[in-house]
Amino acid sequence: MDTLSLSLRAWPEYNTNASSLSSIIPRISQQRGHIRNITEEGLLEEIKAAESGDDAVEVGESQEGDAGVDQSKSRMDEILRARQEMLKQIEAASLEAYRALDFISLLLSKETPRTAEISLSQNIQQLVPLGSLGADKIPAPQLSPEEQRDQALISRGWKLQGLENTAEYLLRSADRLEKEVESESRYWAQILAVRDKSWSVCRLPRERHTLGVRFGFGEAAAGFRERGLAALRRGEDGNITLDQGIASSRIKTVRVRIRRSKAITGASAIPDQPKPEDSTSIENLILQARNSVYEEELFYELSREARQLANQGVRTIDDTIVLSIGETTQILIDLIPIDEAASTDSEQLLPPSDTSDGDIAQGIALALRILLSYAHRVNLKRRSQLPPPIDRKRPIPPHFILHPILAHLLHQQALRALKCLLDSLVAPAVAAGLQASYSLSTYTNCTSPAQPPMPMATQKARNIATTTPADAVVDRFKDRLESTATIHFPGNQTLVLETHTALHIPILGTEYVITTKPANQSTAPTPTPPNIEGTNGKTQTPLPSTVRFNSLNEITLYLSWTLSRSIAEQIRLLTPATDPATTTTPTTLPDQAGWEPLGGQRGMTTELQKSFPQRAHIRRVKVEAVPGKLTLRWGDTNGKDGANVHVWEGGAGGAGGEKTLVDVVRVAGALPVNEAPARSSSPAG
């Protein structure tokens, strides 16, 4: 009998999404890998191979991305295998859960068949009738007396063992608690000892459960202010350890050395290395940390300030600040660990034949530390005052620490050079039998008594920053340095030479102020020196009584010219009645008149002339004073006599038999004779 097969399935509908680009690209990537590995040549080869019936088409041998395609396919296969394995495990777990549910439901079907039928599967209901599985409670087996005794002994043994373990645990806990109490007692005793030493103990900002000690300075720079706080951590034995974080625990100090002619002649003292017993004391550790932070801040401020003093010969070379004082002297300042003080000194210290350089270096080191403490106090005063209505944040300038030190060194150098200059000018004048001297008063503004500071109550009432006597001393140390030299030249002429040194406006270095005070006048106009003020010394308009100079060379020219003028004035004061060259009274020989200044201006020239009217003869004298030498030149203007010179170079003139100025003037002012006078030169040096 023929049968007719009819399909009851609906005719498949056309899926428009299957041909969309969003569905084609994932299928291409799944079948062939990444789309960048598909090329036109490869597709053409596949088409040709399919048309020729070759099933084993090897595509991609000529393509560069075969390895990438294989790797993508293998990775996809691994993912598919892992998915299948995971589904198998889930299915197995589900079957086990269904079997357990059927077992419990079948067990409960004897007692509550209606409830169990709900959760029992259909297959079990068809295969096994309800209530076919049940459970009964049976009594435990009875133990014999011997077994009961064994069980009791075992139970007692377990209890005893548990009690022993508990007792041992409690004893260990008691010992640990005792050690903890001792550690805590030792820790807090050391904390109280630190606080009793007036150190500030507080909580750390970022670790509120940890105590710390503040040993830094509140007015220090921002970076060093934060380093002034360290944690006080408890060790295993209860002793405190000082935790400074990432900061180095090595103790550093600022060292000052003096180098003269490329040799170290003096150095400041270096603190001793702490002893092993001192390294365990928390007070000593805090002191060492404070000193090290202070020294590092000091060198930091010195390095900042050194950049502003480049015009004064200050340089920073290889972490060393070099202050050049003169041509051969240098001050070296560096920061070194105290345990490497000997190894870091590449230049060995010379044997101490003279300890003055060592004392100077130590004094400079102490002054640097005092000035930094004073800068902290100034910051505190500035912060304590009322701020202006509109406060603009401005960059904080570096503290003036090197400025006063360098000013003192430059002032001492200027005084030494000035003393050598005055000695070289006065000595030849004294050798010539003239009255010349000087007196030098150093640091007149620092040694003069200072006014007592205002009482504290008055300062607070007037809202004035509190000033202590120590502050007043440091203020005078940082102020302008002044020294006064009183110079007495021949001709009753007195000069007051003031030397001012400062490294702030308006003075940036050393300034010399000269005031002329003749004996007959309290303050006389100071004449213009030649080649200094732009004149030739013959001007009729005098300058004010006070003149200022900025270099020692200008002072040398001015003092030499002034000494020459004063000696010329002294020669002029030798009147005919007292002139040793006058052999008779002036009335009998009127042609022997006194010396008169050339040009007619008295006290303003270094050349004199003497006329002989009856003989129609003129004799001229010129005085030249330079450091270390006094020269007197004379001759005739008619050309008959050559230049005559007499030189004094220092020593005891006159008293030792050498010619004095009066003797030479007698020869120069004598009546000319037919023969020419011989050349005279008698250095008394």
XYZ file of C-alpha atoms in Angstrom:
685
model
C 0.000 0.000 0.000
C 1.428 3.314 -0.971
C 1.891 5.876 1.779
C 1.959 9.575 1.441
C 4.478 11.487 3.590
C 3.373 14.942 4.527
C 5.510 17.477 6.361
C 3.719 19.239 9.182
C 6.479 21.887 9.604
C 5.902 25.443 8.442
C 7.718 26.704 5.392
C 10.934 28.496 6.513
C 10.740 32.219 6.346
C 13.479 34.337 4.794
C 15.707 35.908 7.465
C 16.793 39.371 6.395
C 19.304 39.659 9.266
C 21.286 36.653 8.026
C 22.474 38.582 5.006
C 23.260 41.803 6.877
C 26.840 43.022 7.231
C 26.673 42.897 11.044
C 26.017 39.126 10.920
C 28.354 38.312 8.023
C 31.499 39.797 9.604
C 31.307 37.664 12.814
C 30.767 34.523 10.704
C 33.748 35.379 8.527
C 35.890 35.960 11.623
C 34.710 32.648 13.106
C 35.404 30.659 9.943
C 38.573 32.295 8.606
C 40.037 34.328 11.465
C 40.725 38.014 11.375
C 39.633 39.830 8.257
C 43.092 41.312 7.669
C 44.356 37.775 6.878
C 41.888 37.390 3.965
C 43.275 38.472 0.600
C 41.914 38.534 -2.899
C 44.541 36.103 -4.180
C 43.660 33.576 -1.528
C 39.962 33.733 -2.331
C 40.656 33.266 -6.068
C 42.768 30.196 -5.353
C 39.976 28.705 -3.219
C 37.460 29.284 -6.017
C 39.740 27.624 -8.570
C 40.363 24.699 -6.285
C 36.623 24.283 -5.647
C 35.905 24.291 -9.400
C 38.604 21.687 -10.082
C 37.171 19.425 -7.348
C 40.279 19.435 -5.171
C 39.028 18.878 -1.616
C 42.401 19.367 -0.016
C 42.678 23.058 -0.604
C 45.620 24.540 1.047
C 45.011 28.211 1.383
C 47.327 30.624 3.025
C 50.719 29.174 2.225
C 51.406 32.229 0.194
C 49.809 34.529 2.745
C 51.742 36.232 5.465
C 49.052 35.791 8.153
C 48.823 31.963 8.319
C 50.267 31.794 11.783
C 47.741 34.319 13.074
C 44.808 32.397 11.569
C 45.949 29.102 13.082
C 46.435 30.703 16.453
C 42.955 32.272 16.365
C 41.373 28.931 15.397
C 43.213 27.030 18.133
C 42.151 29.613 20.700
C 38.556 29.353 19.540
C 38.718 25.546 19.791
C 40.024 25.771 23.348
C 37.179 28.081 24.319
C 34.609 25.750 22.760
C 36.070 22.715 24.533
C 36.075 24.561 27.852
C 32.445 25.538 27.270
C 31.439 21.959 26.574
C 33.281 20.728 29.659
C 31.600 23.353 31.824
C 28.163 22.399 30.464
C 28.863 18.728 31.229
C 29.800 19.530 34.798
C 26.694 21.651 35.263
C 24.515 18.898 33.822
C 26.070 16.304 36.107
C 25.533 18.470 39.163
C 21.944 19.049 38.148
C 21.334 15.271 37.808
C 22.842 14.616 41.239
C 20.614 17.283 42.775
C 17.495 15.804 41.135
C 18.422 12.315 42.377
C 18.856 13.547 45.935
C 15.510 15.335 45.751
C 13.801 12.168 44.456
C 15.364 10.115 47.272
C 14.171 12.486 50.006
C 10.734 12.803 48.413
C 10.365 8.995 48.127
C 11.459 8.629 51.771
C 8.873 11.160 52.896
C 6.119 9.627 50.737
C 5.391 7.063 53.449
C 4.548 9.756 55.984
C 3.200 12.581 53.802
C 2.427 11.198 50.336
C 0.653 14.305 49.105
C 3.571 16.583 49.927
C 6.153 14.169 48.550
C 4.250 13.662 45.308
C 4.693 17.324 44.445
C 8.516 17.197 44.444
C 8.889 13.617 43.147
C 9.787 13.342 39.446
C 7.424 11.670 36.960
C 9.891 8.901 36.069
C 10.209 7.776 39.704
C 6.444 7.887 40.176
C 6.023 5.598 37.170
C 8.748 3.174 38.220
C 8.407 3.086 42.068
C 5.117 3.304 43.954
C 4.701 5.854 46.747
C 5.554 4.673 50.264
C 7.889 1.898 49.093
C 10.856 3.434 50.954
C 10.792 3.993 54.710
C 13.091 4.642 57.713
C 13.033 3.433 61.333
C 14.956 4.510 64.467
C 16.864 1.701 66.152
C 18.528 1.880 69.587
C 22.315 2.187 69.882
C 24.209 -0.964 70.606
C 24.811 -1.677 74.303
C 28.428 -1.499 75.409
C 29.963 -3.931 77.807
C 31.294 -2.653 81.163
C 34.858 -2.963 79.920
C 34.069 -0.933 76.827
C 32.292 1.661 78.957
C 35.369 1.956 81.195
C 37.545 2.362 78.146
C 35.261 5.064 76.781
C 35.307 6.865 80.169
C 39.098 6.680 80.341
C 39.402 7.990 76.825
C 36.985 10.823 77.588
C 38.840 11.680 80.795
C 42.152 11.635 78.950
C 40.855 14.010 76.313
C 39.560 16.315 79.006
C 42.861 16.233 80.906
C 44.798 16.877 77.731
C 42.504 19.794 76.893
C 42.933 21.204 80.402
C 46.712 20.890 80.193
C 46.709 22.625 76.814
C 44.496 25.349 78.218
C 46.778 25.776 81.245
C 49.855 25.995 79.037
C 48.119 28.506 76.788
C 47.128 30.599 79.809
C 50.681 30.480 81.173
C 52.104 31.540 77.836
C 49.530 34.305 77.643
C 50.443 35.412 81.169
C 54.151 35.510 80.258
C 53.408 37.370 77.072
C 51.178 39.780 78.967
C 53.882 40.330 81.554
C 56.443 41.064 78.854
C 53.927 43.342 77.147
C 53.345 45.196 80.404
C 57.084 45.584 80.923
C 57.523 46.814 77.333
C 54.654 49.245 77.663
C 55.973 50.491 81.006
C 59.436 50.976 79.528
C 57.970 52.691 76.460
C 55.825 55.131 78.406
C 58.617 55.791 80.895
C 60.846 56.840 77.997
C 58.000 58.900 76.521
C 57.638 60.732 79.837
C 61.411 61.198 79.997
C 61.351 62.771 76.550
C 58.536 65.093 77.575
C 60.306 65.976 80.837
C 63.265 67.127 78.721
C 60.911 69.810 77.285
C 60.519 68.079 73.932
C 57.124 68.431 72.266
C 55.387 65.025 72.075
C 52.354 64.827 69.791
C 50.493 62.558 67.406
C 51.657 62.162 63.860
C 49.378 63.895 61.335
C 49.084 60.836 59.085
C 49.262 58.200 61.843
C 46.962 59.257 64.627
C 47.718 56.121 66.627
C 51.473 56.827 66.678
C 53.248 59.314 68.908
C 56.014 61.541 67.600
C 58.460 64.140 68.871
C 58.911 67.580 67.352
C 62.574 68.569 67.521
C 62.728 70.911 64.515
C 62.231 74.644 64.317
C 58.828 76.105 63.595
C 60.262 78.996 61.567
C 62.514 76.866 59.386
C 62.011 76.349 55.684
C 59.046 74.210 54.649
C 61.048 71.097 53.801
C 63.061 71.216 57.019
C 60.031 72.080 59.139
C 58.428 68.778 58.142
C 61.630 66.874 58.831
C 61.605 68.247 62.367
C 58.905 65.703 63.322
C 59.846 62.029 63.824
C 57.879 59.008 65.033
C 58.606 57.411 68.410
C 58.073 53.734 67.658
C 58.270 50.990 70.237
C 60.734 48.201 69.654
C 60.275 44.565 70.590
C 61.965 45.127 73.946
C 59.953 48.295 74.651
C 62.729 50.764 73.916
C 61.906 53.756 71.732
C 63.333 53.996 68.249
C 63.397 57.316 66.395
C 61.885 56.849 62.944
C 62.779 59.784 60.652
C 61.199 58.259 57.572
C 63.135 58.525 54.330
C 65.546 61.098 55.787
C 69.099 59.945 56.303
C 70.034 59.077 59.856
C 73.673 60.098 59.344
C 74.757 63.089 61.399
C 75.985 65.991 59.256
C 77.664 69.258 60.117
C 78.803 72.439 58.391
C 82.577 72.762 58.145
C 84.479 76.009 57.583
C 88.046 75.968 56.294
C 90.543 78.682 55.385
C 92.829 78.198 52.416
C 95.827 80.437 51.831
C 98.030 79.958 48.770
C 96.377 76.598 47.936
C 97.005 75.195 51.433
C 94.476 74.663 54.244
C 95.681 76.689 57.217
C 92.662 76.476 59.527
C 89.394 74.582 59.980
C 86.454 74.693 62.340
C 85.939 71.995 64.947
C 84.001 68.859 63.936
C 81.700 67.268 66.562
C 82.920 63.947 67.912
C 81.431 60.706 66.671
C 78.733 59.576 69.159
C 79.773 56.741 71.437
C 77.998 53.357 71.196
C 76.372 53.844 74.595
C 75.070 57.262 73.528
C 73.485 55.880 70.358
C 70.912 53.939 72.413
C 69.717 56.943 74.444
C 66.600 58.477 72.946
C 67.535 61.959 74.223
C 70.885 61.777 72.437
C 69.235 60.507 69.265
C 66.796 63.434 69.291
C 69.608 65.925 69.879
C 71.649 64.438 67.046
C 68.658 64.528 64.692
C 67.919 68.148 65.616
C 71.520 69.236 65.100
C 71.726 67.421 61.774
C 68.510 69.031 60.468
C 69.732 72.438 61.660
C 73.070 72.009 59.892
C 71.410 70.887 56.655
C 69.054 73.866 56.735
C 72.005 76.180 57.374
C 73.870 74.891 54.339
C 70.678 75.093 52.259
C 70.211 78.765 53.155
C 73.895 79.478 52.522
C 73.637 77.906 49.060
C 70.597 80.054 48.240
C 72.324 83.200 49.443
C 75.559 82.398 47.589
C 73.761 82.850 44.267
C 73.100 86.497 45.152
C 76.727 87.160 46.082
C 78.312 86.128 42.801
C 79.341 89.754 42.221
C 81.323 89.642 45.477
C 83.428 86.639 44.461
C 81.258 83.917 46.045
C 81.085 80.654 44.097
C 79.577 77.184 44.587
C 81.974 74.485 43.374
C 81.272 70.759 43.930
C 78.871 71.291 46.855
C 81.366 73.698 48.445
C 80.754 77.427 48.906
C 83.924 79.397 48.191
C 84.354 82.969 49.483
C 87.316 84.698 47.829
C 89.011 87.242 50.129
C 91.805 88.846 48.203
C 93.945 87.013 45.706
C 95.323 84.206 47.891
C 92.772 83.690 50.669
C 89.565 81.665 50.377
C 86.902 80.587 52.859
C 85.511 77.096 52.126
C 82.115 76.067 53.532
C 80.708 72.557 52.979
C 78.352 70.008 54.557
C 79.886 66.667 55.533
C 78.918 63.617 57.634
C 80.878 63.625 60.863
C 81.914 60.008 60.392
C 83.599 60.917 57.076
C 85.249 64.172 58.115
C 88.745 62.796 57.600
C 88.039 60.877 54.381
C 86.225 63.761 52.635
C 89.047 66.244 53.223
C 91.107 65.978 50.045
C 93.416 68.773 51.232
C 95.283 67.995 54.420
C 95.504 70.603 57.122
C 98.959 72.063 57.579
C 100.670 71.770 60.982
C 99.253 74.513 63.226
C 102.173 76.928 63.383
C 99.671 79.719 63.997
C 96.210 79.038 65.428
C 94.716 82.339 64.278
C 93.205 80.837 61.105
C 91.678 78.004 63.112
C 90.129 80.514 65.506
C 88.810 82.557 62.581
C 87.242 79.462 60.998
C 85.648 78.484 64.302
C 84.341 82.021 64.783
C 82.813 82.036 61.306
C 81.113 78.678 61.951
C 79.615 79.935 65.234
C 78.493 83.197 63.606
C 76.722 81.304 60.816
C 74.711 79.261 63.314
C 73.848 82.315 65.406
C 72.645 84.209 62.340
C 70.379 81.330 61.290
C 68.796 81.277 64.763
C 68.363 85.025 64.516
C 66.662 84.573 61.117
C 64.221 82.132 62.737
C 63.446 84.702 65.396
C 62.896 87.403 62.770
C 60.444 85.112 60.962
C 58.573 84.558 64.216
C 58.339 88.313 64.828
C 57.118 88.911 61.288
C 54.493 86.190 61.612
C 53.363 87.503 65.009
C 52.591 90.974 63.688
C 49.236 91.957 62.249
C 49.118 91.244 58.504
C 48.390 94.065 56.041
C 44.812 94.458 54.778
C 45.700 92.974 51.387
C 48.302 90.297 51.837
C 49.997 89.257 48.605
C 51.995 86.095 48.652
C 55.519 86.899 47.668
C 58.525 84.600 47.355
C 60.495 84.385 50.560
C 63.985 85.852 49.981
C 66.999 84.020 51.395
C 68.191 85.002 54.838
C 71.162 87.342 55.196
C 73.694 84.973 56.758
C 76.683 85.214 54.438
C 76.216 88.959 53.913
C 77.411 90.107 57.368
C 80.166 87.476 57.475
C 81.498 88.554 54.106
C 81.138 92.215 55.083
C 83.309 91.676 58.176
C 85.936 89.808 56.158
C 86.019 92.527 53.506
C 86.177 95.225 56.185
C 89.139 93.529 57.858
C 90.869 93.216 54.504
C 90.222 96.906 53.797
C 91.595 97.890 57.221
C 94.765 95.845 56.692
C 95.310 97.433 53.297
C 94.592 100.903 54.712
C 97.047 100.409 57.576
C 99.772 99.329 55.142
C 99.026 102.393 53.024
C 99.203 104.807 55.966
C 102.422 103.218 57.212
C 103.980 103.576 53.779
C 102.981 107.261 53.639
C 103.860 108.273 57.190
C 107.234 106.486 57.412
C 109.019 108.523 54.659
C 107.607 111.769 56.092
C 108.913 110.894 59.549
C 112.256 109.960 57.982
C 112.366 113.459 56.493
C 112.036 114.966 59.967
C 108.385 115.942 59.607
C 105.588 115.453 62.085
C 103.248 112.842 60.613
C 101.193 110.195 62.387
C 97.827 108.466 62.410
C 95.535 106.622 64.798
C 93.072 103.898 63.784
C 89.840 103.113 65.655
C 88.196 99.945 64.353
C 84.502 99.070 64.479
C 83.512 102.364 66.053
C 79.793 101.785 65.540
C 79.952 98.277 67.027
C 82.042 99.077 70.075
C 80.136 102.209 71.065
C 77.579 101.664 73.860
C 74.160 100.826 72.487
C 70.924 102.286 73.736
C 69.067 99.979 76.119
C 66.076 98.255 74.522
C 62.577 99.444 75.259
C 60.819 97.629 78.126
C 58.761 94.601 77.084
C 55.502 96.056 78.400
C 56.009 99.254 76.389
C 56.810 97.282 73.241
C 53.638 95.214 73.588
C 51.520 98.298 74.332
C 52.811 100.012 71.178
C 52.502 96.840 69.095
C 56.252 96.821 68.453
C 58.171 93.640 67.833
C 59.900 92.546 71.013
C 63.643 93.247 70.970
C 65.965 91.593 73.453
C 69.576 92.571 74.226
C 70.735 89.551 72.225
C 68.744 90.771 69.217
C 70.303 94.208 69.575
C 73.794 92.682 69.501
C 73.053 90.704 66.342
C 71.453 93.761 64.725
C 74.644 95.727 65.282
C 76.667 92.825 63.952
C 74.608 92.897 60.721
C 74.665 96.698 60.460
C 77.109 98.760 58.447
C 80.696 98.482 59.682
C 82.556 101.701 60.381
C 86.197 102.374 61.285
C 87.843 105.775 61.677
C 91.444 106.761 61.030
C 92.686 110.198 62.136
C 95.689 111.252 60.016
C 98.005 114.141 60.918
C 100.071 115.455 58.008
C 102.677 118.228 58.048
C 101.447 121.763 57.695
C 98.954 121.365 60.579
C 96.602 119.385 58.371
C 94.310 116.717 59.825
C 92.290 114.197 57.848
C 89.500 112.014 59.221
C 89.180 108.882 57.084
C 86.061 106.776 57.690
C 85.860 103.285 56.220
C 82.318 101.967 55.702
C 81.610 98.385 54.621
C 78.194 96.903 53.886
C 76.650 94.540 51.355
C 73.291 96.212 51.047
C 72.006 99.344 49.381
C 73.348 102.037 49.153
C 76.787 100.521 49.838
C 77.772 97.335 48.055
C 81.306 96.875 49.302
C 83.682 99.318 51.008
C 83.338 103.092 50.892
C 85.910 105.645 52.086
C 84.830 109.054 53.374
C 87.499 111.721 53.963
C 86.935 114.927 55.901
C 89.673 117.605 56.057
C 90.080 119.517 59.333
C 92.933 122.049 59.412
C 94.110 123.317 62.789
C 92.876 126.880 62.214
C 89.436 125.852 60.971
C 86.972 123.270 62.221
C 85.988 122.139 58.742
C 87.772 123.357 55.614
C 86.903 122.653 52.003
C 88.569 119.554 50.650
C 90.544 120.375 47.494
C 90.207 118.453 44.302
C 92.964 115.859 43.771
C 94.549 115.491 40.353
C 93.386 112.658 38.070
C 90.635 111.690 40.517
C 87.851 114.214 40.158
C 88.629 115.106 36.549
C 90.770 118.222 37.206
C 94.445 118.987 37.263
C 94.579 120.388 40.803
C 94.660 124.047 39.708
C 90.970 124.811 39.948
C 89.891 127.711 42.107
C 86.551 126.071 43.103
C 86.998 123.772 46.129
C 84.816 120.762 46.706
C 82.776 120.202 49.881
C 84.630 119.269 53.056
C 83.685 115.588 52.647
C 84.580 113.438 49.671
C 83.808 109.790 49.038
C 85.808 107.108 47.284
C 85.017 103.508 46.368
C 88.435 101.941 45.935
C 91.788 101.837 47.651
C 93.545 103.073 44.521
C 91.585 106.320 44.639
C 92.422 106.694 48.349
C 96.105 106.092 47.573
C 96.148 108.825 44.926
C 94.241 111.254 47.119
C 96.351 110.740 50.267
C 99.592 110.886 48.278
C 98.512 114.159 46.705
C 97.347 115.536 50.058
C 100.638 114.612 51.721
C 102.539 116.292 48.889
C 100.431 119.465 49.310
C 100.911 119.483 53.091
C 104.696 119.133 52.758
C 104.719 121.909 50.185
C 102.742 124.068 52.605
C 105.252 123.201 55.344
C 108.078 124.407 53.080
C 106.188 127.624 52.383
C 105.845 128.262 56.107
C 109.656 128.384 56.348
C 109.778 132.237 56.319
C 113.018 134.134 55.608
C 113.466 134.817 59.327
C 113.466 131.092 60.091
C 114.737 129.759 56.797
C 118.115 128.051 57.409
C 119.195 129.164 53.957
C 119.053 132.799 55.053
C 122.529 133.786 56.225
C 121.722 137.407 57.071
C 118.653 139.352 57.984
C 115.973 139.746 55.301
C 116.501 143.514 55.197
C 120.122 143.238 54.112
C 119.455 140.691 51.355
C 115.913 141.284 50.137
C 116.471 138.997 47.130
C 116.159 135.942 49.389
C 112.374 135.899 49.723
C 110.405 132.839 50.951
C 108.936 130.021 48.903
C 105.642 130.772 47.233
C 103.179 128.336 45.600
C 103.352 128.061 41.870
C 100.279 129.784 40.476
C 99.605 131.771 43.637
C 97.136 129.380 45.282
C 98.373 128.376 48.693
C 97.803 124.858 49.952
C 96.573 123.666 46.564
C 99.774 122.793 44.731
C 102.811 120.599 45.172
C 105.247 122.994 43.449
C 106.893 126.065 44.954
C 109.175 128.682 43.558
C 111.657 131.133 45.019
C 112.694 134.270 43.160
C 115.983 136.141 43.192
C 115.036 139.507 41.587
C 118.548 141.032 41.694
C 119.996 138.014 39.951
C 116.978 137.420 37.630
C 116.929 133.887 38.878
C 114.009 131.541 39.903
C 114.402 128.316 41.830
C 111.559 125.737 41.824
C 110.822 122.833 44.182
C 108.411 119.965 43.605
C 107.224 117.478 46.266
C 106.195 113.977 45.225
C 104.824 111.614 47.886
C 103.922 108.031 46.970
C 103.538 104.973 49.199
C 106.963 104.095 50.561
C 108.802 107.056 49.069
C 109.029 110.830 49.471
C 110.855 112.702 46.692
C 111.951 116.346 46.599
C 113.016 117.742 43.224
C 114.479 121.228 42.647
C 116.184 123.124 39.872
C 116.554 126.459 38.044
C 114.141 127.666 35.434
C 116.893 129.291 33.325
C 118.256 125.886 32.429
C 121.649 126.310 34.039
C 121.046 123.741 36.788
C 119.917 120.192 36.113
C 117.244 118.383 38.099
C 118.259 117.691 41.700
C 116.530 114.887 43.608
C 116.482 113.758 47.221
C 114.514 110.646 48.264
C 113.375 109.426 51.687
C 112.183 105.836 51.953
C 111.515 105.517 55.665
C 113.605 105.103 58.811
C 114.734 107.652 61.392
C 115.543 110.793 59.461
C 117.530 113.633 60.996
C 118.326 111.960 64.254
C 120.452 109.299 62.608
C 122.551 111.776 60.662
C 120.499 111.638 57.451
C 119.375 114.855 55.836
C 116.004 116.151 56.849
C 113.597 118.114 54.733
C 114.876 121.353 56.285
C 118.428 120.449 55.295
C 117.469 119.708 51.719
C 115.342 122.872 51.482
C 118.381 124.881 52.707
C 120.385 123.451 49.811
C 117.553 123.983 47.337
C 116.964 127.601 48.431
C 120.610 128.615 48.603
C 121.973 131.388 46.341
C 123.025 129.818 43.049
C 126.736 129.651 42.292
C 128.620 129.293 39.048
C 129.200 125.588 39.276
C 126.215 123.282 39.112
C 125.283 121.560 42.364
C 125.845 117.870 42.645
C 122.963 115.375 42.537
C 121.910 114.409 46.086
C 120.118 111.159 46.979
C 120.136 109.620 50.433
C 117.471 106.959 50.942
C 117.017 106.196 54.586
C 115.255 102.980 54.106
